Amino acid sequence: MQTKVVKFGGSSLADAAQFRKVAAIIKAEPERRYVVASAPGKRFSDDIKVTDMLYDCFDLASKKENIDEAFAKIEARYNGIIADLGLDFSLDKEFRKIRMAIEHHAGQDYVASRGEYLNSMILAKFLGFTFVDAESGIFFHSNGTFDDKQTYKALSALLEDVEYAVIPGFYGSMPNGTIKTFSRGGSDVTGAIVARAVHASIYENWTDVSGMLMADPRLVENPKVIEEITYRELRELAYMGATVMHEEAIFPVREACIPINIRNTNSPADPGTMIVPKSDRPVPTVITGVAGRKGFSSITIEKDRMNTEVGFGRKVLGVLEDFGVSFEHTPTGIDTMSVVVSTSSITDCKEALIGRIFRDANADSVTIDDNMALIAIVGRGMVSNKGTAGRAFTAIANRNINIRMIDQGSGENNIIVGVDEDDYTAALQAIYGAFVGEA
Ligand code: ASP
């Protein structure tokens, strides 16, 4: 039998009704053996996630304030779920222990992690699965980075003899035994790690949307769901802000060639988005998705006969390196070179940076233009389809928008376009319209 690892996000486990949907999904396929759970999320838009309630408790305790009321609300969330599910089960002992630890100034990560810990206990009980604490299977180095070697060894051994288990997401142990969490949304990472540890055939990530969208729905009305996307394409789109998962969740499964399927707990019949190592499936829309961000600046350097000067680029980029500035793109002309950087990375050192480039590269002129938005047109389908760039640029020109920069990635699966921030939305809509049709 194949093994599937299924991770459910906070909104999928926010109350008893959601727990029931989750149980139905898990029980529908016996391959769904290892379940990674988040803490209860929002039940309605201005509800508060349990993780945030726990961070609040921690803050109160560190200011030596009373946590009675704040902690009672957390208990009520869990007790409500237990009662509504009709479980003969109590977390009172756990509540007492956690409460005491908070009052005795337990670490922030320990406090935050209890959201997943308690929720996973309830889910395990409801499903009749074994509760396996992430504390005994997921490890960090003392510098806080993830310890893959120790984790995969321990986790594989831990789950080897457990047929069906619930594992809390978001945290693991430090070498000194204290609890450490991943960054926010980190249960996605736990899911990926578990999938890798048990050699899962697939990592299903269940959330509240039916997959990744081809464009940001705040900018494009009703964008299409991406049926299949490669890890590489996902990285390109995620970098530009299109995310459905924690960024770090890609790596453990990508290395082991395990596909990820983004699914919707509230609409389980939807196939969602498959994230795969490689795909030969034709992309009918040519592009897989389009995403972008504002807040970039372009540094333009001019120098006569730049084209014949060996090492010019190194001098310019060396200055950026000295200032700790990471660059995004470097489009060049014959005697000009531009370096695109994020505006926030140079705000405090603009003048000094210009001065140093002048000096080190012996430039004729150095100027910085802000207010640029970058749009990434991403798709493996572009390699085999001629005229992709033409289609995108024509659509942008038809809206009377000036393109400030163009860069095509060497793998031919992305084209980056720089436009004025004011033109950002219209340009993105034009590109989407050109490939998918006007929304
Ligand atoms: N509960 C944690 C958070 O809210 C982790 C997660 O849900 O993935 O960030």
CSV table of C-alpha atoms and ligand atoms in Angstrom, one decimal:
chain,number,residue,atom,x,y,z
A,1,MET,CA,0.0,0.0,0.0
A,2,GLN,CA,1.2,3.5,-0.8
A,3,THR,CA,1.5,6.0,1.9
A,4,LYS,CA,0.1,9.5,1.7
A,5,VAL,CA,0.9,12.2,4.1
A,6,VAL,CA,-1.9,14.7,4.6
A,7,LYS,CA,-1.5,18.1,6.3
A,8,PHE,CA,-4.5,20.1,7.4
A,9,GLY,CA,-4.2,23.9,8.0
A,10,GLY,CA,-5.8,25.9,10.7
A,11,SER,CA,-9.0,26.8,8.9
A,12,SER,CA,-9.5,23.1,8.2
A,13,LEU,CA,-9.4,22.3,11.9
A,14,ALA,CA,-11.0,25.5,13.3
A,15,ASP,CA,-14.1,23.8,14.8
A,16,ALA,CA,-15.9,20.5,15.1
A,17,ALA,CA,-17.7,20.8,11.8
A,18,GLN,CA,-14.2,21.2,10.1
A,19,PHE,CA,-12.9,18.2,12.1
A,20,ARG,CA,-15.7,16.1,10.6
A,21,LYS,CA,-14.8,17.1,7.1
A,22,VAL,CA,-11.2,16.3,7.8
A,23,ALA,CA,-12.1,12.9,9.2
A,24,ALA,CA,-14.2,12.1,6.2
A,25,ILE,CA,-11.3,13.0,3.9
A,26,ILE,CA,-8.8,10.9,5.8
A,27,LYS,CA,-11.1,7.9,6.1
A,28,ALA,CA,-11.9,8.0,2.4
A,29,GLU,CA,-8.5,6.5,1.6
A,30,PRO,CA,-6.6,4.0,3.8
A,31,GLU,CA,-3.4,5.3,2.2
A,32,ARG,CA,-3.8,8.6,4.1
A,33,ARG,CA,-1.8,7.3,7.0
A,34,TYR,CA,0.1,10.2,8.5
A,35,VAL,CA,-1.7,13.3,9.4
A,36,VAL,CA,0.0,16.6,10.2
A,37,ALA,CA,-2.3,19.1,12.0
A,38,SER,CA,-2.2,22.8,12.6
A,39,ALA,CA,-3.6,24.7,15.5
A,40,PRO,CA,-7.3,25.8,15.3
A,41,GLY,CA,-7.4,28.8,12.9
A,42,LYS,CA,-10.1,31.3,12.2
A,43,ARG,CA,-13.8,30.3,12.1
A,44,PHE,CA,-14.8,33.6,10.7
A,45,SER,CA,-12.9,36.6,9.3
A,46,ASP,CA,-12.3,38.5,12.6
A,47,ASP,CA,-11.8,35.4,14.7
A,48,ILE,CA,-8.5,34.9,16.4
A,49,LYS,CA,-6.2,31.9,15.6
A,50,VAL,CA,-5.2,29.9,18.7
A,51,THR,CA,-1.5,30.4,17.9
A,52,ASP,CA,-2.1,34.2,18.2
A,53,MET,CA,-3.9,33.7,21.4
A,54,LEU,CA,-1.0,31.7,22.7
A,55,TYR,CA,1.5,34.4,21.7
A,56,ASP,CA,-0.7,36.8,23.6
A,57,CYS,CA,-0.6,34.7,26.7
A,58,PHE,CA,3.2,34.6,26.5
A,59,ASP,CA,3.3,38.4,26.2
A,60,LEU,CA,1.0,38.8,29.2
A,61,ALA,CA,3.1,36.4,31.3
A,62,SER,CA,6.4,38.1,30.3
A,63,LYS,CA,4.9,41.5,31.4
A,64,LYS,CA,4.0,39.7,34.7
A,65,GLU,CA,0.3,40.2,33.9
A,66,ASN,CA,-2.5,37.8,34.8
A,67,ILE,CA,-3.2,35.2,32.1
A,68,ASP,CA,-6.5,33.8,33.5
A,69,GLU,CA,-8.9,35.3,31.0
A,70,ALA,CA,-6.6,34.8,28.0
A,71,PHE,CA,-5.9,31.2,28.8
A,72,ALA,CA,-9.6,30.5,29.6
A,73,LYS,CA,-10.4,31.5,26.0
A,74,ILE,CA,-7.9,29.0,24.7
A,75,GLU,CA,-9.3,26.2,26.8
A,76,ALA,CA,-12.8,27.1,25.7
A,77,ARG,CA,-11.8,26.7,22.0
A,78,TYR,CA,-10.5,23.2,22.6
A,79,ASN,CA,-13.3,22.2,25.0
A,80,GLY,CA,-15.9,23.4,22.4
A,81,ILE,CA,-14.4,21.2,19.8
A,82,ILE,CA,-14.2,18.2,22.1
A,83,ALA,CA,-17.8,18.7,23.3
A,84,ASP,CA,-19.2,19.2,19.8
A,85,LEU,CA,-17.5,16.1,18.5
A,86,GLY,CA,-19.0,14.2,21.5
A,87,LEU,CA,-15.6,12.8,22.6
A,88,ASP,CA,-15.1,11.2,25.9
A,89,PHE,CA,-11.8,12.9,26.4
A,90,SER,CA,-10.4,15.7,28.5
A,91,LEU,CA,-7.4,18.0,28.1
A,92,ASP,CA,-7.6,19.4,31.6
A,93,LYS,CA,-4.3,17.9,32.7
A,94,GLU,CA,-2.5,19.3,29.7
A,95,PHE,CA,-4.1,22.7,30.2
A,96,ARG,CA,-2.9,22.8,33.8
A,97,LYS,CA,0.6,21.8,32.8
A,98,ILE,CA,0.8,24.4,29.9
A,99,ARG,CA,-0.7,27.1,32.0
A,100,MET,CA,1.8,26.6,34.8
A,101,ALA,CA,4.6,26.5,32.3
A,102,ILE,CA,3.5,29.9,30.8
A,103,GLU,CA,3.2,31.4,34.3
A,104,HIS,CA,6.7,30.1,35.0
A,105,HIS,CA,8.0,31.9,31.9
A,106,ALA,CA,8.3,28.9,29.5
A,107,GLY,CA,9.9,29.9,26.1
A,108,GLN,CA,7.8,31.6,23.5
A,109,ASP,CA,8.2,28.8,21.0
A,110,TYR,CA,7.1,26.2,23.5
A,111,VAL,CA,4.0,28.3,24.3
A,112,ALA,CA,3.1,28.8,20.6
A,113,SER,CA,3.6,25.1,19.8
A,114,ARG,CA,1.0,24.0,22.2
A,115,GLY,CA,-1.7,25.0,19.7
A,116,GLU,CA,-0.7,22.2,17.3
A,117,TYR,CA,0.1,19.8,20.2
A,118,LEU,CA,-3.4,20.0,21.7
A,119,ASN,CA,-5.3,20.0,18.4
A,120,SER,CA,-3.4,16.9,17.3
A,121,MET,CA,-4.3,15.1,20.5
A,122,ILE,CA,-8.0,15.8,19.8
A,123,LEU,CA,-7.7,14.8,16.1
A,124,ALA,CA,-5.8,11.6,17.0
A,125,LYS,CA,-8.6,10.7,19.5
A,126,PHE,CA,-11.3,11.5,17.0
A,127,LEU,CA,-9.7,9.4,14.2
A,128,GLY,CA,-8.6,6.5,16.5
A,129,PHE,CA,-5.0,7.2,15.3
A,130,THR,CA,-1.8,7.2,17.4
A,131,PHE,CA,-0.6,10.6,18.6
A,132,VAL,CA,3.1,11.0,17.8
A,133,ASP,CA,4.7,14.1,19.3
A,134,ALA,CA,6.9,16.1,16.9
A,135,GLU,CA,9.2,16.7,19.8
A,136,SER,CA,10.6,13.2,19.5
A,137,GLY,CA,11.0,13.2,15.7
A,138,ILE,CA,11.9,16.7,14.4
A,139,PHE,CA,15.2,18.2,15.4
A,140,PHE,CA,17.0,21.5,15.1
A,141,HIS,CA,20.8,22.3,15.4
A,142,SER,CA,21.8,24.5,18.2
A,143,ASN,CA,22.0,27.4,15.8
A,144,GLY,CA,18.3,27.0,15.1
A,145,THR,CA,18.6,25.5,11.6
A,146,PHE,CA,16.7,22.3,10.8
A,147,ASP,CA,18.7,19.1,11.5
A,148,ASP,CA,17.8,17.0,8.5
A,149,LYS,CA,20.0,14.0,9.3
A,150,GLN,CA,18.9,13.5,12.8
A,151,THR,CA,15.3,14.2,11.9
A,152,TYR,CA,14.9,11.7,9.0
A,153,LYS,CA,16.6,9.0,11.0
A,154,ALA,CA,14.5,9.5,14.1
A,155,LEU,CA,11.2,10.2,12.4
A,156,SER,CA,11.5,7.2,10.0
A,157,ALA,CA,12.2,4.9,13.0
A,158,LEU,CA,9.4,6.5,15.1
A,159,LEU,CA,6.8,6.0,12.4
A,160,GLU,CA,8.0,2.6,11.1
A,161,ASP,CA,5.8,0.6,13.4
A,162,VAL,CA,2.9,3.1,13.6
A,163,GLU,CA,0.3,2.4,11.0
A,164,TYR,CA,-1.8,5.5,11.4
A,165,ALA,CA,-0.6,8.6,13.2
A,166,VAL,CA,-1.3,12.3,13.9
A,167,ILE,CA,1.8,14.4,14.2
A,168,PRO,CA,1.5,18.1,15.3
A,169,GLY,CA,2.9,20.6,12.9
A,170,PHE,CA,5.1,23.7,13.4
A,171,TYR,CA,7.7,22.5,15.9
A,172,GLY,CA,10.5,20.2,17.0
A,173,SER,CA,13.3,20.0,19.6
A,174,MET,CA,16.5,21.8,20.1
A,175,PRO,CA,19.6,19.7,21.2
A,176,ASN,CA,19.0,20.9,24.8
A,177,GLY,CA,15.5,19.5,24.7
A,178,THR,CA,13.6,22.8,24.5
A,179,ILE,CA,10.9,23.3,21.9
A,180,LYS,CA,11.5,25.3,18.8
A,181,THR,CA,9.0,26.3,16.1
A,182,PHE,CA,9.5,26.9,12.4
A,183,SER,CA,8.4,30.4,11.2
A,184,ARG,CA,4.7,31.2,11.0
A,185,GLY,CA,2.7,28.8,8.8
A,186,GLY,CA,5.4,26.1,9.6
A,187,SER,CA,3.1,23.1,9.8
A,188,ASP,CA,3.5,23.0,6.0
A,189,VAL,CA,7.2,22.3,6.6
A,190,THR,CA,6.4,19.6,9.1
A,191,GLY,CA,4.1,17.9,6.5
A,192,ALA,CA,6.9,18.0,3.9
A,193,ILE,CA,9.4,16.6,6.4
A,194,VAL,CA,7.1,13.7,7.4
A,195,ALA,CA,6.4,13.0,3.8
A,196,ARG,CA,10.1,12.7,3.1
A,197,ALA,CA,10.7,10.6,6.2
A,198,VAL,CA,8.1,8.0,5.3
A,199,HIS,CA,8.9,8.0,1.6
A,200,ALA,CA,5.3,9.1,0.9
A,201,SER,CA,3.9,8.7,-2.6
A,202,ILE,CA,2.3,12.2,-2.3
A,203,TYR,CA,2.1,15.0,0.2
A,204,GLU,CA,-1.4,16.4,0.3
A,205,ASN,CA,-1.7,19.8,1.7
A,206,TRP,CA,-5.3,20.5,2.6
A,207,THR,CA,-6.3,24.2,3.0
A,208,ASP,CA,-9.3,26.4,2.2
A,209,VAL,CA,-8.7,27.1,-1.5
A,210,SER,CA,-9.0,24.8,-4.4
A,211,GLY,CA,-5.3,25.1,-5.4
A,212,MET,CA,-2.9,27.8,-6.6
A,213,LEU,CA,-4.3,30.5,-8.8
A,214,MET,CA,-2.8,31.7,-12.1
A,215,ALA,CA,-2.9,35.3,-10.8
A,216,ASP,CA,-3.6,37.2,-7.6
A,217,PRO,CA,-7.4,37.3,-7.2
A,218,ARG,CA,-7.2,40.8,-5.8
A,219,LEU,CA,-5.9,42.0,-9.1
A,220,VAL,CA,-7.6,39.6,-11.6
A,221,GLU,CA,-11.2,38.6,-11.3
A,222,ASN,CA,-11.7,34.9,-10.9
A,223,PRO,CA,-8.3,33.7,-12.0
A,224,LYS,CA,-8.0,30.0,-13.1
A,225,VAL,CA,-6.7,27.3,-10.9
A,226,ILE,CA,-3.3,26.0,-11.9
A,227,GLU,CA,-3.8,22.2,-12.5
A,228,GLU,CA,-0.1,21.3,-12.6
A,229,ILE,CA,3.0,23.3,-11.8
A,230,THR,CA,6.7,22.3,-11.5
A,231,TYR,CA,8.7,23.0,-8.4
A,232,ARG,CA,10.8,25.4,-10.4
A,233,GLU,CA,7.8,27.4,-11.6
A,234,LEU,CA,6.4,27.5,-8.1
A,235,ARG,CA,9.7,29.0,-6.8
A,236,GLU,CA,9.5,31.7,-9.5
A,237,LEU,CA,5.9,32.6,-8.7
A,238,ALA,CA,6.4,32.3,-5.0
A,239,TYR,CA,9.3,34.7,-5.1
A,240,MET,CA,7.0,37.2,-6.7
A,241,GLY,CA,4.5,36.8,-3.9
A,242,ALA,CA,2.2,34.1,-5.1
A,243,THR,CA,2.0,31.5,-2.3
A,244,VAL,CA,-0.2,28.8,-1.1
A,245,MET,CA,2.3,27.2,1.3
A,246,HIS,CA,5.3,28.0,3.4
A,247,GLU,CA,8.2,28.6,1.1
A,248,GLU,CA,10.5,26.2,3.0
A,249,ALA,CA,8.0,23.3,2.6
A,250,ILE,CA,9.1,22.7,-1.0
A,251,PHE,CA,12.6,21.6,-0.3
A,252,PRO,CA,12.2,18.3,1.7
A,253,VAL,CA,9.8,16.9,-0.8
A,254,ARG,CA,11.5,18.3,-3.9
A,255,GLU,CA,14.7,16.6,-3.1
A,256,ALA,CA,12.9,13.3,-2.8
A,257,CYS,CA,10.8,13.9,-5.9
A,258,ILE,CA,7.5,13.6,-3.9
A,259,PRO,CA,4.7,15.6,-5.6
A,260,ILE,CA,2.5,18.0,-3.5
A,261,ASN,CA,-1.2,18.2,-4.0
A,262,ILE,CA,-2.9,21.4,-2.8
A,263,ARG,CA,-6.5,20.5,-1.9
A,264,ASN,CA,-9.5,22.2,-0.4
A,265,THR,CA,-11.0,20.7,2.7
A,266,ASN,CA,-14.3,22.6,2.0
A,267,SER,CA,-14.5,21.2,-1.5
A,268,PRO,CA,-12.7,17.9,-1.5
A,269,ALA,CA,-13.9,16.8,-4.9
A,270,ASP,CA,-11.8,19.6,-6.5
A,271,PRO,CA,-8.6,18.1,-7.8
A,272,GLY,CA,-6.6,21.2,-6.7
A,273,THR,CA,-3.0,21.9,-7.9
A,274,MET,CA,-0.4,19.3,-8.4
A,275,ILE,CA,3.2,20.5,-7.7
A,276,VAL,CA,5.5,18.1,-9.5
A,277,PRO,CA,9.3,17.7,-10.1
A,278,LYS,CA,8.8,17.6,-13.9
A,279,SER,CA,6.0,17.7,-16.3
A,280,ASP,CA,5.5,16.9,-20.0
A,281,ARG,CA,1.8,17.8,-19.9
A,282,PRO,CA,1.1,20.6,-22.4
A,283,VAL,CA,0.1,23.9,-20.9
A,284,PRO,CA,-3.0,25.1,-22.8
A,285,THR,CA,-2.5,28.7,-21.7
A,286,VAL,CA,1.2,28.6,-22.5
A,287,ILE,CA,2.0,30.4,-19.2
A,288,THR,CA,1.5,28.7,-15.9
A,289,GLY,CA,1.0,31.9,-13.9
A,290,VAL,CA,1.8,35.5,-13.6
A,291,ALA,CA,2.7,37.3,-10.3
A,292,GLY,CA,4.5,40.5,-9.4
A,293,ARG,CA,5.6,42.9,-6.7
A,294,LYS,CA,6.1,46.6,-6.3
A,295,GLY,CA,9.0,48.2,-4.5
A,296,PHE,CA,12.0,47.8,-6.8
A,297,SER,CA,14.7,50.4,-7.9
A,298,SER,CA,16.9,50.3,-10.9
A,299,ILE,CA,20.5,51.5,-10.6
A,300,THR,CA,21.8,52.6,-14.0
A,301,ILE,CA,25.5,52.9,-14.7
A,302,GLU,CA,26.9,54.4,-17.8
A,303,LYS,CA,30.5,54.3,-19.0
A,304,ASP,CA,32.0,54.8,-22.5
A,305,ARG,CA,33.5,51.6,-23.8
A,306,MET,CA,32.0,49.6,-21.0
A,307,ASN,CA,31.6,46.7,-23.4
A,308,THR,CA,35.4,46.2,-23.7
A,309,GLU,CA,36.2,46.6,-20.0
A,310,VAL,CA,36.7,43.1,-18.5
A,311,GLY,CA,35.7,43.0,-14.9
A,312,PHE,CA,33.3,46.0,-15.0
A,313,GLY,CA,30.3,44.0,-13.8
A,314,ARG,CA,32.3,42.5,-11.0
A,315,LYS,CA,33.3,45.9,-9.7
A,316,VAL,CA,29.7,47.1,-9.7
A,317,LEU,CA,28.3,44.0,-8.1
A,318,GLY,CA,31.2,44.0,-5.6
A,319,VAL,CA,30.0,47.3,-4.3
A,320,LEU,CA,26.6,45.9,-3.8
A,321,GLU,CA,28.1,42.9,-2.0
A,322,ASP,CA,30.0,45.3,0.3
A,323,PHE,CA,26.8,47.0,1.2
A,324,GLY,CA,25.0,43.7,1.7
A,325,VAL,CA,22.5,44.4,-1.1
A,326,SER,CA,21.2,41.4,-3.0
A,327,PHE,CA,20.5,42.1,-6.7
A,328,GLU,CA,17.5,40.8,-8.7
A,329,HIS,CA,18.4,41.4,-12.3
A,330,THR,CA,21.2,43.0,-14.3
A,331,PRO,CA,20.1,43.9,-17.8
A,332,THR,CA,22.9,45.4,-19.9
A,333,GLY,CA,23.4,47.6,-22.9
A,334,ILE,CA,26.6,48.3,-24.8
A,335,ASP,CA,27.8,51.1,-22.6
A,336,THR,CA,25.2,50.8,-19.9
A,337,MET,CA,24.4,48.4,-17.2
A,338,SER,CA,21.4,48.3,-14.9
A,339,VAL,CA,21.0,46.5,-11.6
A,340,VAL,CA,17.6,46.0,-10.2
A,341,VAL,CA,17.4,45.8,-6.4
A,342,SER,CA,14.6,46.0,-3.9
A,343,THR,CA,14.1,49.7,-2.8
A,344,SER,CA,14.1,48.8,0.8
A,345,SER,CA,17.5,47.3,0.6
A,346,ILE,CA,19.1,50.6,-0.5
A,347,THR,CA,17.0,53.2,1.3
A,348,ASP,CA,19.6,53.9,3.9
A,349,CYS,CA,22.7,53.8,1.7
A,350,LYS,CA,21.6,55.3,-1.6
A,351,GLU,CA,24.1,58.2,-1.7
A,352,ALA,CA,27.0,56.1,-0.4
A,353,LEU,CA,26.2,53.4,-2.9
A,354,ILE,CA,26.2,55.9,-5.8
A,355,GLY,CA,29.5,57.3,-4.6
A,356,ARG,CA,31.2,53.9,-4.3
A,357,ILE,CA,30.1,52.8,-7.8
A,358,PHE,CA,31.4,56.0,-9.3
A,359,ARG,CA,34.7,55.4,-7.6
A,360,ASP,CA,35.2,51.7,-7.9
A,361,ALA,CA,33.9,51.3,-11.4
A,362,ASN,CA,35.1,54.7,-12.6
A,363,ALA,CA,31.6,55.3,-14.1
A,364,ASP,CA,30.5,58.3,-16.2
A,365,SER,CA,27.1,58.4,-14.5
A,366,VAL,CA,25.2,56.5,-11.9
A,367,THR,CA,21.4,57.1,-11.4
A,368,ILE,CA,18.8,55.4,-9.3
A,369,ASP,CA,15.1,55.2,-10.4
A,370,ASP,CA,12.6,54.0,-7.8
A,371,ASN,CA,8.9,53.0,-8.1
A,372,MET,CA,9.4,50.0,-10.3
A,373,ALA,CA,7.1,46.9,-10.2
A,374,LEU,CA,8.3,43.6,-11.5
A,375,ILE,CA,6.0,41.1,-13.1
A,376,ALA,CA,7.1,37.5,-13.6
A,377,ILE,CA,5.4,35.6,-16.5
A,378,VAL,CA,6.2,32.0,-15.7
A,379,GLY,CA,5.6,28.8,-17.6
A,380,ARG,CA,7.4,25.8,-18.9
A,381,GLY,CA,5.2,26.1,-21.9
A,382,MET,CA,7.1,29.1,-23.1
A,383,VAL,CA,10.1,27.0,-24.3
A,384,SER,CA,8.0,25.3,-26.9
A,385,ASN,CA,5.8,28.2,-27.9
A,386,LYS,CA,7.1,30.9,-30.1
A,387,GLY,CA,5.8,34.5,-29.7
A,388,THR,CA,5.2,34.4,-26.0
A,389,ALA,CA,7.1,37.5,-25.3
A,390,GLY,CA,5.5,39.2,-28.3
A,391,ARG,CA,2.0,38.4,-26.9
A,392,ALA,CA,2.8,39.8,-23.5
A,393,PHE,CA,4.5,43.0,-24.8
A,394,THR,CA,1.8,43.7,-27.3
A,395,ALA,CA,-0.9,43.3,-24.6
A,396,ILE,CA,1.1,45.7,-22.4
A,397,ALA,CA,1.6,48.2,-25.2
A,398,ASN,CA,-2.1,48.1,-26.1
A,399,ARG,CA,-2.8,49.5,-22.7
A,400,ASN,CA,-0.4,52.3,-23.4
A,401,ILE,CA,2.0,51.1,-20.7
A,402,ASN,CA,5.7,51.7,-20.9
A,403,ILE,CA,8.0,48.7,-20.2
A,404,ARG,CA,11.0,49.8,-18.1
A,405,MET,CA,12.9,46.6,-18.1
A,406,ILE,CA,12.8,43.1,-19.7
A,407,ASP,CA,14.7,40.0,-18.6
A,408,GLN,CA,14.2,36.5,-19.7
A,409,GLY,CA,15.5,33.7,-17.4
A,410,SER,CA,18.0,31.4,-19.0
A,411,GLY,CA,15.8,28.3,-18.5
A,412,GLU,CA,13.2,30.1,-20.8
A,413,ASN,CA,10.5,29.5,-18.3
A,414,ASN,CA,10.2,33.1,-17.1
A,415,ILE,CA,10.1,36.5,-18.5
A,416,ILE,CA,10.4,39.4,-16.1
A,417,VAL,CA,8.9,42.8,-17.0
A,418,GLY,CA,9.6,46.0,-15.1
A,419,VAL,CA,6.9,48.7,-15.2
A,420,ASP,CA,6.1,51.8,-13.2
A,421,GLU,CA,4.3,51.0,-10.0
A,422,ASP,CA,1.3,53.0,-11.1
A,423,ASP,CA,0.9,50.7,-14.2
A,424,TYR,CA,1.4,47.5,-12.2
A,425,THR,CA,-2.2,46.3,-12.0
A,426,ALA,CA,-3.1,47.2,-15.5
A,427,ALA,CA,0.0,45.5,-16.9
A,428,LEU,CA,-0.6,42.3,-14.9
A,429,GLN,CA,-4.2,42.2,-16.1
A,430,ALA,CA,-3.1,42.8,-19.7
A,431,ILE,CA,-0.7,39.8,-19.5
A,432,TYR,CA,-3.3,37.5,-17.9
A,433,GLY,CA,-5.9,38.6,-20.5
A,434,ALA,CA,-3.4,37.9,-23.4
A,435,PHE,CA,-2.9,34.3,-22.4
A,436,VAL,CA,-6.1,33.3,-20.6
A,437,GLY,CA,-8.7,35.7,-21.9
A,438,GLU,CA,-10.1,38.8,-20.5
A,439,ALA,CA,-11.6,38.1,-17.0
B,1,ASP,N1,-0.2,27.6,13.8
B,1,ASP,C1,1.0,28.1,13.2
B,1,ASP,C2,0.7,29.5,12.7
B,1,ASP,O1,-0.4,30.0,12.8
B,1,ASP,C3,1.6,27.2,12.2
B,1,ASP,C4,0.7,26.8,11.1
B,1,ASP,O2,-0.5,26.9,11.2
B,1,ASP,O3,1.2,26.3,10.1
B,1,ASP,O4,1.5,30.1,12.1
